[in-house]
């Protein structure tokens, strides 16, 4: 009787297993095994993600990649192993009197979108002593059309990815990053403090501020702090249609401010709506901004106080700007 009962039980279990419907302890075992397999799969995926991040930070082109070492002094020696030979040729040719002094300057860049990443990369390659970056955004796949970020970096802070990329281009440049919206009320004082002590010695102010944002409130915040600290400010902006852009150098009390800007409004970021962008236009505006910064700091060529670019007509227009008497009057009024 016991043998027949056990045989009947085994047959029932086999039938349940074959039909996929199990009850009792056998069903619990099957569910537990399935859960474990699922958990193992998730852990394996997480390990792959961690390995990919480690790979990204340790190498971007494979184990044979050459890492550039720091160089104590810039040299004009013409050599395939000298990363500064082409830059120092500007001094040899008499274009820039003392190009090596580029290492003495500190530049703050606000916004590292399409224009900002180009500015930071160019200044890094030019050997600027220190670059401070401000941005509170994260990388999206929609950014791939205009930035040096990579698809696998989607979700990363732009500041972190920017520092990683540029510090490997030139380890001689010092990088400081702040993942924040500088226009937010709680962050404005920190923005001012980091500019005021943003020099290479961490005591003196930065040499110049470059704004690469399209939000007028943020641009006005940069202008306000720059005026308060008496810092030159370069405003670099592209139009919503990606067919225009401008670069304006604002020197507090000596030139016109944002009231002279040809671009004062932009499409607000909202679901289903976005401005157009072209990497070509962004790169042109970024190049003009970085070039103008170098001209101003190193004292060569003709500095542009306001240069506008039209991609449709291939036109570049440059003009001088003048201080607004009303702003000068307000600045000179006690308590203003």
CSV table of C-alpha atoms in Angstrom, one decimal:
chain,number,residue,atom,x,y,z
A,1,UNK,CA,0.0,0.0,0.0
A,2,UNK,CA,2.8,2.4,0.9
A,3,UNK,CA,4.6,1.6,-2.4
A,4,UNK,CA,1.5,2.3,-4.4
A,5,UNK,CA,0.9,5.5,-2.5
A,6,UNK,CA,4.5,6.7,-3.3
A,7,UNK,CA,4.2,5.7,-6.9
A,8,UNK,CA,1.0,7.7,-7.1
A,9,UNK,CA,2.7,10.7,-5.6
A,10,UNK,CA,5.6,10.5,-8.0
A,11,UNK,CA,3.2,10.3,-10.9
A,12,UNK,CA,1.3,13.3,-9.7
A,13,UNK,CA,4.5,15.3,-9.3
A,14,UNK,CA,5.6,14.3,-12.8
A,15,UNK,CA,2.2,15.3,-14.2
A,16,UNK,CA,2.5,18.7,-12.4
A,17,UNK,CA,6.0,19.2,-13.7
A,18,UNK,CA,5.0,18.4,-17.2
A,19,UNK,CA,2.0,20.7,-17.2
A,20,UNK,CA,3.9,23.5,-15.5
A,21,UNK,CA,1.6,23.7,-12.5
A,22,UNK,CA,3.2,22.7,-9.3
A,23,UNK,CA,2.1,23.0,-5.7
A,24,UNK,CA,3.6,22.4,-2.3
A,25,UNK,CA,7.4,22.2,-1.6
A,26,UNK,CA,8.3,21.3,-5.2
A,27,UNK,CA,6.7,24.6,-6.4
A,28,UNK,CA,8.6,26.6,-3.8
A,29,UNK,CA,11.9,25.1,-5.0
A,30,UNK,CA,11.1,26.0,-8.6
A,31,UNK,CA,10.2,29.6,-7.7
A,32,UNK,CA,13.3,30.0,-5.6
A,33,UNK,CA,15.5,28.6,-8.4
A,34,UNK,CA,13.9,31.0,-10.9
A,35,UNK,CA,14.4,34.0,-8.5
A,36,UNK,CA,18.1,33.0,-8.0
A,37,UNK,CA,18.7,32.8,-11.7
A,38,UNK,CA,17.1,36.2,-12.2
A,39,UNK,CA,19.2,37.7,-9.4
A,40,UNK,CA,22.3,36.2,-10.8
A,41,UNK,CA,21.5,37.7,-14.2
A,42,UNK,CA,21.0,41.2,-12.7
A,43,UNK,CA,24.3,40.9,-10.8
A,44,UNK,CA,26.1,39.9,-13.9
A,45,UNK,CA,24.7,42.9,-15.7
A,46,UNK,CA,25.8,45.2,-12.9
A,47,UNK,CA,29.3,43.7,-13.0
A,48,UNK,CA,29.4,44.3,-16.7
A,49,UNK,CA,28.4,48.0,-16.2
A,50,UNK,CA,31.0,48.4,-13.5
A,51,UNK,CA,33.7,46.8,-15.7
A,52,UNK,CA,32.7,49.2,-18.5
A,53,UNK,CA,33.0,52.2,-16.2
A,54,UNK,CA,36.4,51.0,-15.0
A,55,UNK,CA,37.5,50.4,-18.6
A,56,UNK,CA,36.3,53.9,-19.6
A,57,UNK,CA,38.3,55.5,-16.8
A,58,UNK,CA,41.4,53.4,-17.3
A,59,UNK,CA,41.6,53.4,-21.1
A,60,UNK,CA,39.5,54.7,-24.0
A,61,UNK,CA,41.5,53.1,-26.9
A,62,UNK,CA,42.9,49.9,-25.5
A,63,UNK,CA,45.9,48.7,-23.4
A,64,UNK,CA,48.4,50.1,-25.9
A,65,UNK,CA,47.3,53.7,-25.4
A,66,UNK,CA,50.1,56.2,-24.6
A,67,UNK,CA,49.5,58.4,-21.6
A,68,UNK,CA,51.1,61.8,-21.8
A,69,UNK,CA,53.3,62.8,-18.9
A,70,UNK,CA,53.3,66.3,-17.3
A,71,UNK,CA,55.8,68.7,-18.8
A,72,UNK,CA,57.5,71.2,-16.5
A,73,UNK,CA,58.2,74.0,-19.0
A,74,UNK,CA,56.9,74.7,-22.5
A,75,UNK,CA,59.6,74.3,-25.1
A,76,UNK,CA,59.8,75.5,-28.7
A,77,UNK,CA,61.9,72.4,-29.6
A,78,UNK,CA,60.6,70.9,-32.9
A,79,UNK,CA,60.1,67.3,-32.0
A,80,UNK,CA,57.4,64.7,-32.6
A,81,UNK,CA,57.2,64.1,-28.9
A,82,UNK,CA,56.8,67.8,-27.9
A,83,UNK,CA,53.1,68.6,-27.6
A,84,UNK,CA,53.8,72.3,-27.4
A,85,UNK,CA,56.1,72.7,-30.4
A,86,UNK,CA,53.3,73.9,-32.7
A,87,UNK,CA,52.0,76.3,-30.1
A,88,UNK,CA,55.4,77.8,-29.3
A,89,UNK,CA,55.9,78.3,-33.0
A,90,UNK,CA,53.6,81.3,-32.6
A,91,UNK,CA,56.4,82.9,-30.5
A,92,UNK,CA,59.1,81.8,-32.9
A,93,UNK,CA,57.2,83.5,-35.7
A,94,UNK,CA,56.7,86.7,-33.7
A,95,UNK,CA,52.9,86.4,-33.5
A,96,UNK,CA,52.8,86.0,-29.7
A,97,UNK,CA,55.6,87.5,-27.6
A,98,UNK,CA,55.4,85.1,-24.7
A,99,UNK,CA,53.1,82.2,-25.4
A,100,UNK,CA,54.4,80.2,-22.4
A,101,UNK,CA,52.6,82.7,-20.2
A,102,UNK,CA,49.4,81.0,-21.2
A,103,UNK,CA,50.0,78.7,-18.2
A,104,UNK,CA,49.7,81.6,-15.8
A,105,UNK,CA,46.0,82.2,-16.6
A,106,UNK,CA,42.8,80.7,-15.1
A,107,UNK,CA,39.6,80.6,-17.1
A,108,UNK,CA,36.1,79.8,-15.8
A,109,UNK,CA,33.7,78.2,-18.3
A,110,UNK,CA,30.0,78.2,-17.4
A,111,UNK,CA,27.9,75.7,-19.4
A,112,UNK,CA,29.5,72.7,-21.2
A,113,UNK,CA,26.9,72.1,-23.9
A,114,UNK,CA,27.7,72.2,-27.6
A,115,UNK,CA,29.7,75.5,-27.4
A,116,UNK,CA,31.1,75.0,-24.0
A,117,UNK,CA,32.8,71.6,-24.6
A,118,UNK,CA,34.5,73.0,-27.6
A,119,UNK,CA,35.8,76.0,-25.7
A,120,UNK,CA,37.1,73.8,-22.9
A,121,UNK,CA,38.8,71.3,-25.3
A,122,UNK,CA,40.4,74.1,-27.3
A,123,UNK,CA,41.7,75.9,-24.2
A,124,UNK,CA,43.0,72.6,-22.9
A,125,UNK,CA,44.9,71.9,-26.0
A,126,UNK,CA,46.3,75.4,-26.0
A,127,UNK,CA,47.8,74.8,-22.5
A,128,UNK,CA,45.8,77.2,-20.3
A,129,UNK,CA,47.0,76.9,-16.7
A,130,UNK,CA,43.7,76.3,-15.1
A,131,UNK,CA,40.1,75.7,-16.2
A,132,UNK,CA,37.1,75.9,-13.9
A,133,UNK,CA,33.9,74.3,-15.2
A,134,UNK,CA,30.3,74.9,-14.1
A,135,UNK,CA,27.3,72.8,-15.2
A,136,UNK,CA,24.5,71.0,-13.5
A,137,UNK,CA,23.3,68.8,-16.4
A,138,UNK,CA,23.8,65.2,-17.3
A,139,UNK,CA,24.7,63.6,-20.6
A,140,UNK,CA,21.9,62.4,-22.8
A,141,UNK,CA,21.9,60.5,-26.1
A,142,UNK,CA,20.4,63.7,-27.6
A,143,UNK,CA,23.7,65.4,-26.9
A,144,UNK,CA,25.7,63.1,-29.2
A,145,UNK,CA,25.2,65.3,-32.2
A,146,UNK,CA,27.4,68.1,-30.9
A,147,UNK,CA,29.6,67.1,-28.0
A,148,UNK,CA,32.7,64.9,-27.4
A,149,UNK,CA,30.7,62.8,-24.9
A,150,UNK,CA,30.2,59.1,-25.7
A,151,UNK,CA,26.9,57.1,-25.8
A,152,UNK,CA,28.0,54.9,-22.9
A,153,UNK,CA,28.4,58.0,-20.7
A,154,UNK,CA,24.7,58.7,-20.9
A,155,UNK,CA,23.5,59.6,-17.4
A,156,UNK,CA,26.9,60.9,-16.2
A,157,UNK,CA,27.4,64.4,-15.0
A,158,UNK,CA,28.8,66.5,-17.8
A,159,UNK,CA,31.4,68.0,-15.5
A,160,UNK,CA,32.8,64.6,-14.5
A,161,UNK,CA,33.1,63.4,-18.1
A,162,UNK,CA,34.5,66.7,-19.3
A,163,UNK,CA,37.3,66.7,-16.7
A,164,UNK,CA,38.2,63.0,-17.4
A,165,UNK,CA,38.5,63.6,-21.2
A,166,UNK,CA,40.3,67.0,-21.1
A,167,UNK,CA,42.7,66.1,-18.2
A,168,UNK,CA,44.0,63.2,-20.4
A,169,UNK,CA,44.4,65.5,-23.4
A,170,UNK,CA,46.7,67.8,-21.3
A,171,UNK,CA,47.7,66.8,-17.8
A,172,UNK,CA,49.5,70.1,-17.3
A,173,UNK,CA,46.2,72.0,-17.1
A,174,UNK,CA,44.6,72.1,-13.7
A,175,UNK,CA,40.8,71.3,-13.7
A,176,UNK,CA,38.2,72.3,-11.1
A,177,UNK,CA,34.6,71.3,-11.7
A,178,UNK,CA,31.3,72.4,-10.0
A,179,UNK,CA,28.2,70.4,-10.7
A,180,UNK,CA,25.7,73.2,-10.1
A,181,UNK,CA,23.3,75.7,-11.6
A,182,UNK,CA,25.2,79.0,-10.9
A,183,UNK,CA,22.0,81.1,-11.3
A,184,UNK,CA,20.2,79.3,-8.4
A,185,UNK,CA,19.9,81.6,-5.4
A,186,UNK,CA,21.7,79.1,-3.1
A,187,UNK,CA,24.6,78.7,-5.6
A,188,UNK,CA,25.3,82.3,-6.6
A,189,UNK,CA,27.4,83.1,-3.6
A,190,UNK,CA,29.5,79.9,-4.1
A,191,UNK,CA,29.9,80.9,-7.8
A,192,UNK,CA,31.2,84.3,-6.7
A,193,UNK,CA,33.6,82.8,-4.1
A,194,UNK,CA,35.1,80.2,-6.6
A,195,UNK,CA,35.7,83.0,-9.2
A,196,UNK,CA,37.2,85.3,-6.6
A,197,UNK,CA,39.7,82.6,-5.5
A,198,UNK,CA,39.9,80.7,-8.8
A,199,UNK,CA,43.5,81.6,-9.7
A,200,UNK,CA,46.3,79.1,-9.8
A,201,UNK,CA,47.4,80.2,-6.3
A,202,UNK,CA,43.8,79.7,-5.1
A,203,UNK,CA,43.9,83.3,-3.7
A,204,UNK,CA,43.6,85.5,-6.7
A,205,UNK,CA,40.6,85.7,-9.0
A,206,UNK,CA,40.2,83.9,-12.4
A,207,UNK,CA,41.6,85.8,-15.4
A,208,UNK,CA,38.4,85.6,-17.4
A,209,UNK,CA,34.9,84.1,-17.5
A,210,UNK,CA,33.4,82.5,-20.6
A,211,UNK,CA,29.6,81.9,-20.6
A,212,UNK,CA,28.3,79.3,-23.0
A,213,UNK,CA,24.7,79.2,-21.9
A,214,UNK,CA,21.6,80.4,-23.7
A,215,UNK,CA,19.4,81.2,-20.7
A,216,UNK,CA,19.2,85.0,-20.3
A,217,UNK,CA,18.8,84.8,-16.4
A,218,UNK,CA,22.0,82.8,-16.2
A,219,UNK,CA,23.8,85.1,-18.6
A,220,UNK,CA,22.7,88.1,-16.5
A,221,UNK,CA,23.9,86.3,-13.3
A,222,UNK,CA,27.3,85.8,-14.9
A,223,UNK,CA,27.4,89.4,-16.0
A,224,UNK,CA,26.4,90.6,-12.5
A,225,UNK,CA,29.1,88.6,-10.7
A,226,UNK,CA,31.7,89.5,-13.3
A,227,UNK,CA,30.9,93.2,-12.8
A,228,UNK,CA,31.1,92.9,-9.1
A,229,UNK,CA,34.5,91.2,-9.2
A,230,UNK,CA,35.6,93.4,-12.2
A,231,UNK,CA,36.3,90.4,-14.4
A,232,UNK,CA,36.2,90.3,-18.2
A,233,UNK,CA,33.3,88.2,-19.4
A,234,UNK,CA,33.0,86.5,-22.8
A,235,UNK,CA,29.4,85.7,-23.8
A,236,UNK,CA,29.2,82.9,-26.5
A,237,UNK,CA,25.8,81.9,-27.8
A,238,UNK,CA,24.2,80.1,-30.7
A,239,UNK,CA,20.7,80.9,-32.1
A,240,UNK,CA,17.8,78.6,-31.8
A,241,UNK,CA,17.9,77.8,-35.5
A,242,UNK,CA,21.6,76.8,-35.3
A,243,UNK,CA,22.2,79.2,-38.2
A,244,UNK,CA,23.7,82.1,-36.2
A,245,UNK,CA,25.8,82.8,-33.2
A,246,UNK,CA,27.8,85.6,-31.5
A,247,UNK,CA,30.8,86.2,-29.2
A,248,UNK,CA,30.8,89.3,-27.1
A,249,UNK,CA,33.6,90.5,-24.8
A,250,UNK,CA,32.2,92.5,-21.8
A,251,UNK,CA,34.7,94.5,-19.8
A,252,UNK,CA,32.9,96.1,-16.8
A,253,UNK,CA,32.7,99.9,-17.2
A,254,UNK,CA,34.5,99.9,-20.5
A,255,UNK,CA,32.3,98.1,-23.0
A,256,UNK,CA,28.6,97.4,-23.5
A,257,UNK,CA,27.0,94.6,-21.6
A,258,UNK,CA,24.3,92.1,-22.5
A,259,UNK,CA,22.0,94.9,-23.5
A,260,UNK,CA,24.1,95.1,-26.7
A,261,UNK,CA,23.7,91.4,-27.3
A,262,UNK,CA,21.9,90.5,-30.6
A,263,UNK,CA,20.4,87.4,-28.9
A,264,UNK,CA,18.3,88.0,-25.8
A,265,UNK,CA,15.8,85.1,-25.8
A,266,UNK,CA,15.8,81.4,-26.5
A,267,UNK,CA,13.3,78.5,-26.6
A,268,UNK,CA,12.7,77.3,-23.1
A,269,UNK,CA,13.5,73.6,-22.6
A,270,UNK,CA,10.2,71.7,-22.3
A,271,UNK,CA,8.7,68.3,-23.3
A,272,UNK,CA,8.3,67.9,-27.0
A,273,UNK,CA,10.1,71.1,-27.8
A,274,UNK,CA,13.8,71.8,-28.4
A,275,UNK,CA,16.1,74.2,-30.3
A,276,UNK,CA,18.0,73.1,-33.3
A,277,UNK,CA,21.7,72.5,-33.1
A,278,UNK,CA,24.6,71.8,-35.5
A,279,UNK,CA,28.0,70.8,-34.4
A,280,UNK,CA,29.5,72.9,-37.2
A,281,UNK,CA,27.9,76.1,-35.9
A,282,UNK,CA,28.7,75.2,-32.3
A,283,UNK,CA,32.3,74.6,-33.2
A,284,UNK,CA,32.7,77.9,-35.1
A,285,UNK,CA,31.3,79.9,-32.2
A,286,UNK,CA,33.4,77.9,-29.7
A,287,UNK,CA,36.5,78.6,-31.8
A,288,UNK,CA,35.7,82.3,-31.9
A,289,UNK,CA,35.2,82.4,-28.2
A,290,UNK,CA,38.4,80.5,-27.3
A,291,UNK,CA,40.4,82.5,-29.9
A,292,UNK,CA,39.1,85.8,-28.5
A,293,UNK,CA,40.0,84.8,-25.0
A,294,UNK,CA,43.6,83.9,-26.0
A,295,UNK,CA,43.9,87.2,-27.9
A,296,UNK,CA,42.8,89.2,-24.9
A,297,UNK,CA,44.9,87.4,-22.4
A,298,UNK,CA,48.1,87.0,-24.5
A,299,UNK,CA,47.8,90.4,-26.1
A,300,UNK,CA,48.0,89.6,-29.8
A,301,UNK,CA,46.0,90.4,-32.8
A,302,UNK,CA,42.7,92.4,-32.7
A,303,UNK,CA,40.3,91.5,-30.0
A,304,UNK,CA,36.6,91.3,-31.1
A,305,UNK,CA,34.2,93.1,-28.7
A,306,UNK,CA,31.1,91.7,-30.6
A,307,UNK,CA,31.4,89.4,-33.5
A,308,UNK,CA,28.3,87.8,-35.1
A,309,UNK,CA,28.2,84.9,-37.5
A,310,UNK,CA,25.4,84.0,-40.0
A,311,UNK,CA,25.7,80.5,-41.3
A,312,UNK,CA,23.2,81.0,-44.1
A,313,UNK,CA,25.0,84.0,-45.7
A,314,UNK,CA,28.6,83.1,-44.5
A,315,UNK,CA,28.9,86.6,-43.0
A,316,UNK,CA,30.9,87.7,-40.0
A,317,UNK,CA,30.2,91.1,-38.6
A,318,UNK,CA,32.3,92.8,-35.9
A,319,UNK,CA,31.7,96.0,-34.1
A,320,UNK,CA,32.5,97.8,-30.9
A,321,UNK,CA,30.1,98.1,-28.0
A,322,UNK,CA,29.9,101.0,-25.5
A,323,UNK,CA,28.8,101.2,-21.9
A,324,UNK,CA,25.1,102.0,-21.2
A,325,UNK,CA,25.1,105.4,-19.4
A,326,UNK,CA,22.1,104.3,-17.3
A,327,UNK,CA,24.0,101.3,-16.0
A,328,UNK,CA,27.1,103.4,-15.2
A,329,UNK,CA,24.9,105.9,-13.3
A,330,UNK,CA,23.3,103.1,-11.3
A,331,UNK,CA,26.7,101.6,-10.6
A,332,UNK,CA,27.9,104.9,-9.2
A,333,UNK,CA,24.9,105.4,-7.1
A,334,UNK,CA,25.4,104.6,-3.4
A,335,UNK,CA,23.4,101.6,-2.3
A,336,UNK,CA,22.6,100.6,-5.9
